Coordinates of C-alpha atoms in Angstrom, one line a residue:
M859 CA -25.9 -63.4 29.6
D860 CA -27.4 -66.1 27.4
L861 CA -30.8 -67.8 27.6
K862 CA -29.5 -70.6 29.8
E863 CA -28.1 -68.1 32.4
L864 CA -31.3 -66.1 32.2
R865 CA -33.5 -69.1 32.8
Q866 CA -31.3 -70.2 35.7
I867 CA -31.8 -66.8 37.4
W868 CA -35.5 -67.0 36.8
R869 CA -35.7 -70.5 38.4
E870 CA -33.7 -69.5 41.4
H871 CA -35.9 -66.5 42.1
R872 CA -39.2 -67.9 40.8
F873 CA -39.5 -65.0 38.3
D874 CA -41.9 -65.0 35.4
P875 CA -41.8 -62.2 32.8
K876 CA -44.9 -59.9 32.9
R877 CA -46.7 -59.3 29.6
S878 CA -48.4 -56.4 31.3
L879 CA -45.0 -54.7 31.4
G880 CA -43.9 -55.7 27.9
Q881 CA -40.9 -57.6 29.2
N882 CA -38.9 -59.1 26.3
F883 CA -35.2 -59.5 27.3
L884 CA -32.3 -59.3 24.9
I885 CA -30.4 -62.6 24.9
D886 CA -28.2 -62.3 21.8
N887 CA -24.7 -61.3 22.7
N888 CA -23.8 -60.5 19.1
V889 CA -26.6 -58.0 18.9
K890 CA -25.5 -56.6 22.3
E891 CA -22.1 -55.9 21.0
K892 CA -23.5 -54.4 17.9
I893 CA -25.6 -52.0 20.0
L894 CA -22.7 -51.1 22.2
N895 CA -20.5 -50.3 19.2
S896 CA -23.3 -48.0 17.9
L897 CA -23.4 -45.9 21.0
S898 CA -21.5 -42.6 21.2
L899 CA -20.7 -42.2 24.9
V900 CA -18.2 -39.9 26.6
E901 CA -16.1 -41.5 29.3
N902 CA -17.3 -39.4 32.2
S903 CA -20.8 -38.9 31.0
T904 CA -24.0 -39.9 32.7
V905 CA -26.3 -42.5 31.2
I906 CA -29.9 -43.2 32.1
E907 CA -31.0 -46.8 31.2
I908 CA -34.7 -47.4 30.9
G909 CA -35.5 -51.0 32.0
P910 CA -32.2 -52.6 32.8
G911 CA -33.8 -55.9 33.4
F912 CA -31.2 -58.5 34.3
G913 CA -28.3 -56.3 33.3
I914 CA -27.3 -57.7 29.9
M915 CA -26.5 -54.1 28.8
T916 CA -26.2 -52.4 32.2
F917 CA -22.7 -53.6 33.2
E918 CA -21.2 -52.9 29.8
L919 CA -22.8 -49.4 29.7
A920 CA -21.5 -48.7 33.2
G921 CA -18.0 -49.5 31.9
M922 CA -18.4 -46.9 29.1
C923 CA -19.5 -44.0 31.2
G924 CA -18.9 -42.2 34.4
R925 CA -22.3 -42.8 36.0
L926 CA -25.2 -45.0 35.1
I927 CA -28.7 -44.6 36.5
A928 CA -31.0 -47.5 35.8
V929 CA -34.7 -47.0 36.1
E930 CA -36.6 -50.2 36.5
K931 CA -40.4 -50.5 37.1
D932 CA -40.4 -54.1 38.2
S933 CA -39.7 -54.2 42.0
K934 CA -38.9 -58.0 41.8
I935 CA -36.2 -57.4 39.3
C936 CA -34.7 -54.7 41.4
D937 CA -34.6 -57.1 44.4
I938 CA -33.0 -59.9 42.4
M939 CA -30.4 -57.6 40.8
K940 CA -29.7 -55.3 43.7
E941 CA -26.6 -57.1 45.0
L942 CA -25.0 -57.4 41.6
F943 CA -25.7 -53.8 40.7
D944 CA -24.4 -52.6 44.0
E945 CA -21.0 -54.2 43.3
K946 CA -20.5 -51.5 40.7
D947 CA -19.7 -48.1 42.3
N948 CA -21.1 -46.1 39.4
I949 CA -24.5 -47.9 39.0
A950 CA -27.6 -46.5 40.8
V951 CA -30.9 -48.4 40.5
I952 CA -34.2 -46.6 41.0
N953 CA -37.4 -48.7 41.3
A954 CA -39.8 -46.4 39.4
D955 CA -41.9 -45.9 36.3
V956 CA -39.8 -43.8 33.8
L957 CA -43.0 -42.0 32.7
E958 CA -43.5 -40.8 36.2
T959 CA -39.8 -39.9 36.8
D960 CA -38.2 -36.5 36.5
L961 CA -35.3 -37.2 34.3
C962 CA -33.8 -33.8 34.8
A963 CA -33.8 -34.3 38.6
L964 CA -32.0 -37.6 38.0
A965 CA -29.4 -35.9 35.8
G966 CA -28.7 -33.3 38.5
K967 CA -25.6 -31.3 37.7
A968 CA -24.4 -33.8 35.1
G969 CA -25.5 -31.6 32.2
K970 CA -27.1 -33.4 29.3
V971 CA -27.4 -37.1 29.7
T972 CA -27.6 -40.0 27.2
V973 CA -30.6 -42.3 27.5
Y974 CA -30.6 -46.0 26.5
G975 CA -33.5 -48.4 26.7
N976 CA -35.0 -51.6 25.3
I977 CA -38.4 -50.2 25.8
P978 CA -41.8 -51.9 26.0
Y979 CA -43.7 -51.5 22.7
Y980 CA -47.0 -50.4 24.3
I981 CA -45.4 -47.3 25.9
S982 CA -42.8 -46.5 23.3
T983 CA -44.5 -43.4 22.0
P984 CA -45.1 -41.9 25.5
I985 CA -41.4 -42.6 26.3
V986 CA -40.2 -40.8 23.2
Q987 CA -42.5 -37.9 23.9
K988 CA -41.1 -37.7 27.5
L989 CA -37.5 -37.7 26.3
I990 CA -38.2 -34.9 23.8
E991 CA -40.0 -32.9 26.5
S992 CA -36.9 -33.5 28.7
R993 CA -34.5 -32.3 26.0
I994 CA -33.2 -29.6 28.3
C995 CA -31.3 -32.4 30.1
V996 CA -31.3 -35.2 27.5
G997 CA -28.8 -34.8 24.7
N998 CA -29.0 -38.1 23.0
A999 CA -31.0 -41.3 23.2
Y1000 CA -30.7 -44.8 21.8
L1001 CA -33.9 -46.9 21.9
V1002 CA -34.7 -50.4 20.9
T1003 CA -38.3 -50.4 19.8
Q1004 CA -40.8 -52.0 17.5
E1005 CA -39.6 -51.8 13.9
E1006 CA -43.0 -50.5 12.6
L1007 CA -42.8 -47.6 15.1
A1008 CA -39.2 -46.9 14.3
N1009 CA -40.2 -46.6 10.6
R1010 CA -42.9 -44.1 11.5
M1011 CA -40.5 -41.9 13.4
V1012 CA -37.9 -41.7 10.6
A1013 CA -40.4 -41.6 7.7
S1014 CA -40.3 -39.0 5.0
P1015 CA -43.3 -37.2 3.3
G1016 CA -44.9 -39.3 0.7
S1017 CA -44.4 -42.6 2.5
K1018 CA -47.2 -44.6 4.1
E1019 CA -45.4 -44.5 7.5
Y1020 CA -45.2 -40.7 7.5
G1021 CA -47.6 -39.1 10.0
S1022 CA -48.0 -36.8 12.9
L1023 CA -45.5 -38.7 15.0
S1024 CA -42.9 -38.3 12.3
C1025 CA -43.4 -34.6 12.3
F1026 CA -43.3 -34.3 16.1
V1027 CA -40.0 -36.3 16.4
Q1028 CA -38.3 -34.7 13.5
F1029 CA -39.3 -31.2 14.7
Y1030 CA -37.3 -31.6 17.9
A1031 CA -34.6 -34.2 17.1
R1032 CA -32.5 -35.9 14.4
C1033 CA -33.7 -39.4 14.4
K1034 CA -31.9 -42.3 12.6
K1035 CA -32.7 -46.0 12.3
L1036 CA -29.4 -47.7 12.9
F1037 CA -30.2 -51.4 12.3
R1038 CA -32.9 -54.0 12.5
I1039 CA -33.0 -56.6 15.4
N1040 CA -34.7 -59.9 14.7
K1041 CA -37.5 -61.0 17.2
N1042 CA -35.5 -64.2 17.9
C1043 CA -32.9 -62.1 19.7
F1044 CA -35.3 -61.7 22.7
F1045 CA -36.9 -63.9 25.3
P1046 CA -39.8 -64.2 25.6
R1047 CA -39.9 -63.8 21.8
P1048 CA -42.1 -60.8 20.7
K1049 CA -44.4 -61.1 17.8
V1050 CA -42.5 -58.4 15.7
N1051 CA -39.0 -57.4 14.9
S1052 CA -37.3 -54.4 16.5
S1053 CA -34.9 -51.6 15.5
L1054 CA -32.3 -49.6 17.2
L1055 CA -33.0 -45.8 16.9
S1056 CA -30.7 -42.9 17.7
F1057 CA -32.0 -39.5 18.7
T1058 CA -30.0 -36.3 18.8
M1059 CA -32.0 -33.5 20.5
L1060 CA -31.8 -30.3 18.6
E1061 CA -30.9 -27.0 20.3
E1062 CA -33.5 -25.3 18.1
P1063 CA -36.4 -26.9 16.3
S1064 CA -35.7 -28.2 12.7
V1065 CA -38.1 -25.6 11.2
R1066 CA -39.1 -22.1 12.2
V1067 CA -42.7 -21.6 13.1
N1068 CA -44.5 -18.8 15.0
D1069 CA -46.8 -21.1 17.0
S1070 CA -45.7 -24.8 17.3
V1071 CA -48.8 -25.6 19.3
L1072 CA -51.1 -24.4 16.5
M1073 CA -48.9 -26.2 13.9
F1074 CA -49.2 -29.6 15.7
R1075 CA -53.0 -29.1 16.1
I1076 CA -53.1 -28.6 12.3
I1077 CA -50.9 -31.6 11.7
R1078 CA -52.9 -33.9 14.0
K1079 CA -56.2 -32.8 12.4
A1080 CA -54.8 -33.2 8.8
F1081 CA -53.8 -36.8 9.6
S1082 CA -57.0 -37.6 11.5
Q1083 CA -58.6 -38.8 8.1
R1084 CA -55.6 -39.9 6.1
R1085 CA -57.6 -40.9 3.0
K1086 CA -59.2 -37.5 2.6
K1087 CA -57.6 -34.4 1.1
A1088 CA -56.0 -32.5 3.9
V1089 CA -58.2 -29.5 3.1
N1090 CA -61.3 -31.6 3.7
S1091 CA -60.0 -32.9 7.0
L1092 CA -59.0 -29.4 8.3
S1093 CA -62.4 -27.9 7.4
S1094 CA -64.5 -30.7 8.9
G1095 CA -66.0 -30.7 12.3
P1096 CA -65.3 -28.3 15.2
F1097 CA -61.7 -27.3 14.7
L1098 CA -60.6 -23.8 13.7
P1099 CA -62.9 -21.0 12.6
V1100 CA -61.6 -21.2 9.0
E1101 CA -63.8 -21.9 6.0
R1102 CA -62.9 -24.6 3.5
S1103 CA -62.3 -22.0 0.8
T1104 CA -59.9 -20.2 3.1
W1105 CA -58.0 -23.4 3.7
Q1106 CA -57.7 -23.9 -0.1
E1107 CA -56.4 -20.3 -0.5
A1108 CA -54.0 -20.8 2.3
F1109 CA -52.7 -24.0 0.6
V1110 CA -52.2 -22.2 -2.7
S1111 CA -50.4 -19.3 -1.0
C1112 CA -48.0 -21.7 0.7
G1113 CA -47.3 -23.5 -2.6
I1114 CA -49.2 -26.7 -1.5
D1115 CA -51.5 -28.4 -3.9
P1116 CA -55.1 -28.1 -2.3
A1117 CA -55.7 -31.7 -3.5
S1118 CA -52.8 -33.0 -1.3
R1119 CA -53.3 -35.6 1.4
A1120 CA -51.7 -35.1 4.8
E1121 CA -48.9 -37.6 4.1
V1122 CA -47.4 -35.7 1.2
I1123 CA -47.1 -32.4 3.1
S1124 CA -43.7 -31.7 4.6
L1125 CA -43.0 -30.4 8.0
E1126 CA -41.7 -27.1 6.4
D1127 CA -45.0 -26.8 4.5
Y1128 CA -47.0 -27.4 7.7
A1129 CA -45.0 -24.6 9.4
R1130 CA -45.7 -22.2 6.6
L1131 CA -49.4 -23.1 6.6
S1132 CA -49.6 -22.7 10.4
D1133 CA -48.0 -19.2 10.2
L1134 CA -50.4 -18.1 7.5
V1135 CA -53.5 -19.5 9.2
G1136 CA -52.4 -18.0 12.5
T1137 CA -52.8 -14.5 11.0
L1138 CA -56.4 -15.3 10.3
L1139 CA -57.4 -16.3 13.8

């Protein structure tokens, strides 16, 4: 579907894209093919598509898998596309907010599903979090999202993009940035470029830690004041009943420079720090 065809559908149905839903539709067929060639789908697998829109990816995805479940929040799009989607026996459309949808209930007995979505920028992080929390039934995911956010999720320690989100994603999944997508490939055109990300959910977290809840509390607190030394951030305000000197000793015991800022500390180091601090609580 090119821009001319998309506009024709919009005119016929008096449709206007909603900024409130972050609707930016892919219109570049070359990019569509590049995305499809990047997906690793099994013939009889189940795919959940987040925000099928006007089906530029939906019909192709349905041809590559056994069953496709499209979750679309915009009821008008569902009404416009219902007849076309119904022509394919293996496409089911659900008018719902993906953040309020039980993905494992959708998957049913299909085992682990693959998720694809060109997702709205303003809810990208909550969607990624939901997919990770649903990893018991989500095996892989491919998401088109804001390039800046993509860079944060794949960032390594020492880079300016590295943060608590990087740690969270990389603890539960292997995340890879596949390629950049220019903003001109969408209509309406967004203000920023996008990237296609792949996620492979891990059977076990990437690092061993005694208490992941405590570790992520420490990570979030360390990054709450990025310009400060992590020791200073962790010992400021009401947080854990651990003195600054004890934090310094813990850093040294874990082989971390007490002068380090949060962005240079690896996930493995945060896990060791968490395990040590946990024995003091």
